[in-house]
Amino acid sequence: MKISKLYSNNDNFKTIEFDNGINFILSDTNGVGKSSLFKLIDFCLLGDKHFLGHDHFKDYIFYIELQISSNRYITIKRPTTNGKNIELKITKEKSILLDEKDFNIKGSLGVAKSFFENKVNYSINKFRTYITYFLRDEDNQSDVFILNKYTSLHEIEYKTLMSNLVGIDGRKIRRKYELDEIIKKEDTDARTLKNAQSDLKKVIEENKTLISSRFIDRLKYNITKYGNIILDKEVIFSIDLNTLNDIEFSIKVKNDEKLNDDPSIKKLLCLIFSSALAETYIQKRLIKFVAFDSPFDGNNNSYEDGIYYAIHELNRIGIQTIITSNENAISNPKILLEIKNEYMSDYFSDNDKLMGDF
């Protein structure tokens, strides 16, 4: 799946057409819509409403067109009000459907998700669960594995999710936690306790075999690859069982704890993971884009050549990239000129914002 077009029934909104390769959205200042673009894409891809609950947007209808195969597109039409009026349509070519009346389906969020997942037939179910690993706004760049929406939940929630994402049966990882809870209960009867203890031993032994696979080996290889490209350093990704036999995920720059504590490096580790994950899934049916909000911000000027090279490497293997950035965050004039001449999908400014003034 690649993003082809984003538009609205309201003329205040800037229609954005995306190339299926490299896309840069530049700006000359903050507060003009770069971060909002990520939330809007997420909304159109059947996510939460976010800022669109503002009364200013009550009459807005947004459309996102996605390329799901070489000659097949799906448009999701989603109004900001009345959650039961989401519509989807399959087309054989790029289209503008503002005046279209004949959609394939109309219904609630659940109906829309079910129809969409049936049509794209992803390698893993419930694409909404995983999309933020590829659609990284600034709220989801402080931790590689724990998305912002999972920070207040028990660790098993993100560990189950991550397990499924890397080809491990998350149900079995979750089962270890469930058995632990049964054993900890003071009122557990003797027979139930004995059965739980027996099952726990089996689950632990099985989980030890699950954390090693060809898919995980490829992901580790690709993380090392993009770590070298972006940071020019060795980045290590590991999956193991800790002393409690619970699964643990780790990604870090090898032998440099000071660098690993740098927020700018943590942000780039998110980009490295997203890029590596997209490449590892390249032969499977899954999301075929990496969208990243402002990777050149922060103390990243020494890494901007690597970031730019990684974007080109993703393009070379068929992964679409959507990158936002303030123009002044890119210090290499050669890179900036090339972006403007060849890869700029749009430019936001105080006089030309994503959605006008509100």
XYZ file of C-alpha atoms in Angstrom:
358
model
C 0.000 0.000 0.000
C 1.273 3.427 -1.015
C -0.400 6.815 -0.561
C -1.411 8.374 -3.862
C -3.495 11.422 -3.014
C -5.006 13.347 -0.102
C -7.780 15.883 -0.689
C -10.958 17.370 0.769
C -14.332 18.829 -0.150
C -13.164 22.127 1.401
C -11.100 24.489 -0.746
C -9.119 25.622 2.322
C -7.374 22.268 2.275
C -4.306 21.822 0.074
C -4.700 18.785 -2.172
C -1.471 16.770 -2.046
C -0.519 14.301 -4.730
C 2.223 11.878 -3.746
C 4.813 10.275 -5.979
C 5.116 6.530 -5.410
C 8.807 7.078 -4.635
C 10.299 10.002 -2.698
C 8.111 12.803 -1.293
C 9.263 15.818 0.700
C 6.880 18.283 2.343
C 8.950 21.361 3.198
C 8.059 24.478 5.157
C 9.620 27.783 6.104
C 8.265 27.802 9.668
C 6.422 25.775 12.300
C 2.663 25.654 12.778
C 1.747 25.402 9.116
C 0.519 21.812 9.032
C 3.459 19.385 8.772
C 2.631 17.450 11.947
C -1.107 17.788 11.289
C -0.528 16.036 7.972
C 0.452 12.860 9.827
C -2.599 12.985 12.070
C -4.797 13.586 9.040
C -3.339 10.632 7.126
C -3.887 8.502 10.221
C -7.517 9.684 10.443
C -8.149 8.929 6.776
C -6.633 5.487 7.278
C -9.459 4.813 9.751
C -7.681 6.026 12.881
C -8.697 8.444 15.630
C -10.138 11.883 15.012
C -7.386 13.773 16.897
C -7.624 17.539 16.315
C -10.425 17.152 13.759
C -13.003 17.302 16.551
C -12.530 21.085 16.426
C -15.803 22.760 15.382
C -13.950 24.392 12.486
C -13.807 21.022 10.706
C -17.415 19.934 11.205
C -18.268 20.197 7.497
C -15.008 18.739 6.187
C -14.884 15.467 4.283
C -11.451 14.009 3.598
C -10.425 11.570 0.899
C -7.302 9.449 0.773
C -6.405 7.463 -2.325
C -4.148 4.444 -1.871
C -2.417 2.347 -4.469
C -2.829 -1.282 -3.406
C -1.443 -2.942 -6.555
C -0.004 -1.914 -9.922
C -3.432 -1.097 -11.411
C -5.709 -0.988 -8.369
C -6.559 1.915 -6.092
C -8.839 2.296 -3.100
C -10.259 5.624 -1.940
C -11.452 6.108 1.630
C -13.953 8.943 2.031
C -14.286 10.001 5.653
C -16.313 12.888 7.075
C -15.229 14.392 10.391
C -18.775 13.993 11.734
C -21.166 11.029 11.635
C -18.864 8.043 12.003
C -21.312 5.755 10.188
C -20.855 7.511 6.843
C -17.402 6.256 5.881
C -17.299 5.191 2.221
C -14.770 3.207 0.187
C -14.368 2.675 -3.524
C -12.068 0.526 -5.648
C -10.840 2.033 -8.950
C -8.432 0.913 -11.685
C -6.791 4.318 -12.006
C -6.089 7.470 -10.036
C -9.310 9.437 -9.550
C -10.882 12.457 -7.867
C -14.141 11.289 -6.308
C -15.600 14.509 -4.895
C -18.741 14.115 -7.027
C -18.856 10.315 -6.937
C -22.134 8.836 -5.644
C -21.537 5.141 -6.289
C -19.115 3.846 -3.638
C -18.568 0.132 -3.011
C -19.519 0.328 0.641
C -20.775 2.766 3.262
C -20.883 2.211 6.978
C -19.296 2.500 10.401
C -15.612 2.440 11.274
C -15.801 -1.293 11.918
C -17.467 -1.965 8.563
C -14.876 0.187 6.788
C -11.930 -1.575 8.452
C -13.348 -4.993 7.621
C -13.896 -4.079 3.952
C -10.446 -2.518 3.650
C -8.595 -5.434 5.243
C -10.452 -7.874 3.018
C -9.405 -5.972 -0.105
C -5.743 -5.471 0.785
C -5.327 -8.965 2.301
C -2.292 -8.102 4.405
C 0.161 -10.692 5.700
C -0.832 -9.761 9.248
C -4.348 -8.836 10.327
C -5.591 -5.551 11.766
C -3.353 -3.122 9.865
C -4.432 -0.292 12.175
C -2.512 -1.933 15.010
C 0.799 -1.652 13.161
C 0.533 1.411 10.969
C 2.189 3.834 13.410
C 5.458 1.906 13.065
C 5.487 3.155 9.463
C 3.652 6.477 10.007
C 5.859 8.154 12.613
C 4.724 11.582 13.718
C 6.766 13.419 16.357
C 4.644 11.981 19.187
C 5.891 8.507 18.271
C 9.634 9.033 17.949
C 10.856 8.792 21.527
C 10.739 4.995 21.769
C 11.285 2.529 18.936
C 8.879 -0.096 20.252
C 6.406 1.605 22.587
C 3.970 3.768 20.647
C 2.500 6.794 22.381
C -0.897 5.102 22.781
C 0.690 2.210 24.703
C 2.697 4.193 27.271
C -0.001 3.944 29.950
C -0.815 0.272 29.312
C 0.769 -2.884 30.673
C 3.938 -3.893 28.841
C 2.277 -7.052 27.519
C 0.205 -4.898 25.172
C 3.127 -3.577 23.168
C 5.087 -6.826 23.524
C 2.218 -8.818 22.016
C 2.011 -6.290 19.201
C 5.759 -6.281 18.578
C 5.873 -10.078 18.646
C 3.254 -10.352 15.915
C 5.042 -7.694 13.886
C 8.309 -9.653 13.844
C 6.670 -12.979 13.046
C 6.250 -14.378 16.570
C 2.853 -15.630 17.726
C 1.917 -12.916 20.214
C -0.765 -15.111 21.759
C 1.921 -17.408 23.119
C 3.921 -14.500 24.501
C 0.760 -13.202 26.182
C -0.033 -16.660 27.551
C 3.145 -16.534 29.665
C 1.873 -13.399 31.402
C -1.588 -14.903 31.922
C -0.149 -18.023 33.552
C 2.031 -15.862 35.799
C -1.078 -14.059 37.019
C -2.885 -17.323 37.784
C 0.090 -18.610 39.784
C 0.427 -15.333 41.733
C -3.193 -15.357 42.926
C -3.514 -16.365 46.568
C -6.945 -17.967 46.080
C -5.914 -20.227 43.168
C -6.924 -23.792 44.014
C -4.274 -26.514 44.100
C -5.326 -28.257 40.884
C -5.483 -25.041 38.864
C -2.127 -23.983 40.300
C -0.488 -27.283 39.371
C -1.864 -27.151 35.827
C -0.748 -23.534 35.409
C 2.766 -24.331 36.612
C 2.982 -27.260 34.205
C 1.675 -25.159 31.305
C 4.090 -22.363 32.197
C 7.115 -24.620 31.769
C 5.875 -25.706 28.335
C 5.125 -22.130 27.245
C 8.563 -20.900 28.314
C 10.313 -23.669 26.382
C 8.182 -22.969 23.332
C 8.813 -19.220 23.537
C 12.564 -19.873 23.566
C 12.224 -21.400 20.107
C 10.017 -18.562 18.799
C 12.542 -15.750 19.263
C 14.734 -17.093 16.478
C 13.606 -17.204 12.851
C 14.698 -16.334 9.312
C 12.409 -13.279 9.387
C 14.036 -11.995 12.580
C 17.498 -12.637 11.121
C 16.578 -10.576 8.050
C 15.213 -7.794 10.245
C 18.435 -7.750 12.292
C 20.460 -7.585 9.089
C 18.379 -4.689 7.738
C 18.595 -2.780 11.028
C 22.370 -3.098 10.876
C 22.227 -1.953 7.238
C 20.209 1.208 7.928
C 22.184 1.896 11.107
C 25.330 1.998 9.011
C 23.670 4.149 6.341
C 22.113 6.726 8.677
C 24.470 6.846 11.658
C 27.589 5.273 10.163
C 27.599 3.118 13.288
C 26.760 -0.454 14.180
C 23.177 -0.708 15.451
C 22.198 -3.922 17.212
C 18.656 -5.294 17.373
C 17.975 -8.184 19.737
C 15.048 -10.271 20.923
C 15.546 -12.382 24.027
C 13.884 -13.697 27.169
C 14.818 -11.878 30.372
C 15.439 -13.403 33.806
C 11.666 -13.755 34.274
C 11.425 -15.474 30.870
C 9.412 -12.576 29.456
C 10.244 -11.359 25.956
C 12.418 -8.257 25.599
C 13.174 -6.139 22.541
C 16.267 -3.979 22.287
C 17.793 -1.689 19.670
C 20.852 0.436 20.326
C 24.110 1.762 18.976
C 26.783 -0.763 19.869
C 29.132 0.195 22.728
C 27.942 3.790 23.087
C 25.522 4.294 25.995
C 25.938 8.081 25.919
C 24.802 8.162 22.300
C 21.879 5.847 23.080
C 20.593 8.349 25.663
C 20.549 11.192 23.108
C 16.895 12.006 22.131
C 18.052 12.796 18.579
C 19.583 9.326 18.277
C 16.445 7.692 19.709
C 14.493 9.485 17.002
C 16.823 8.187 14.304
C 16.640 4.686 15.755
C 12.882 4.910 15.104
C 13.641 5.810 11.474
C 16.150 2.952 11.236
C 13.609 0.468 12.608
C 10.807 1.688 10.317
C 13.082 1.505 7.274
C 14.388 -1.955 8.168
C 10.885 -3.241 8.889
C 9.590 -1.945 5.554
C 12.432 -3.655 3.692
C 11.998 -6.918 5.604
C 8.320 -6.981 4.596
C 9.025 -5.972 0.984
C 8.088 -9.397 -0.442
C 4.937 -9.673 1.689
C 1.613 -7.850 1.472
C 1.950 -5.001 3.920
C 2.395 -1.230 4.073
C 4.880 -0.097 1.431
C 5.694 3.357 2.758
C 7.720 5.016 5.487
C 6.363 8.409 6.547
C 8.531 10.288 9.041
C 7.983 13.692 10.583
C 11.013 16.027 10.636
C 13.946 13.562 10.732
C 16.441 16.394 10.059
C 15.434 18.318 13.206
C 17.524 18.258 16.382
C 21.230 17.514 16.502
C 21.085 15.585 13.263
C 23.066 17.760 10.860
C 26.000 15.357 11.084
C 23.646 12.564 10.002
C 21.623 14.309 7.293
C 23.628 12.795 4.440
C 22.909 9.348 5.869
C 19.221 10.110 6.305
C 19.004 11.296 2.714
C 20.872 8.251 1.431
C 18.516 5.939 3.386
C 15.513 7.614 1.738
C 17.043 6.869 -1.661
C 17.795 3.289 -0.667
C 14.151 2.770 0.306
C 13.105 4.216 -3.035
C 15.503 1.876 -4.837
C 13.815 -1.196 -3.353
C 10.269 0.098 -3.975
C 9.335 1.683 -0.644
C 7.578 5.068 -0.808
C 8.845 7.741 1.588
C 6.973 10.801 2.854
C 9.269 13.165 4.734
C 8.409 16.505 6.329
C 11.016 19.084 7.256
C 11.566 22.741 7.917
C 13.704 23.996 5.063
C 16.287 25.474 7.442
C 16.794 22.109 9.172
C 18.578 20.819 6.058
C 22.045 22.382 6.067
C 23.515 20.713 2.982
C 22.668 23.110 0.105
C 23.179 20.410 -2.515
C 20.638 18.116 -0.849
C 18.151 20.964 -0.345
C 18.400 22.035 -3.985
C 17.898 18.469 -5.194
C 14.867 18.033 -2.939
C 13.271 21.216 -4.259
C 13.990 20.373 -7.879
C 13.080 16.685 -7.879
C 11.287 15.445 -4.770
C 9.160 18.244 -3.263
C 5.496 17.265 -3.215
C 4.398 20.455 -1.467
C 5.583 23.492 0.466
C 3.779 24.893 3.532
C 4.151 28.486 4.714
C 2.270 31.075 6.758
C 0.564 32.177 3.551
C -0.034 28.642 2.272
C -0.893 26.303 5.142
C -2.201 22.764 4.892
C -5.696 23.761 6.033
C -5.710 27.517 6.093
C -6.185 29.489 9.323
C -8.422 28.204 12.108
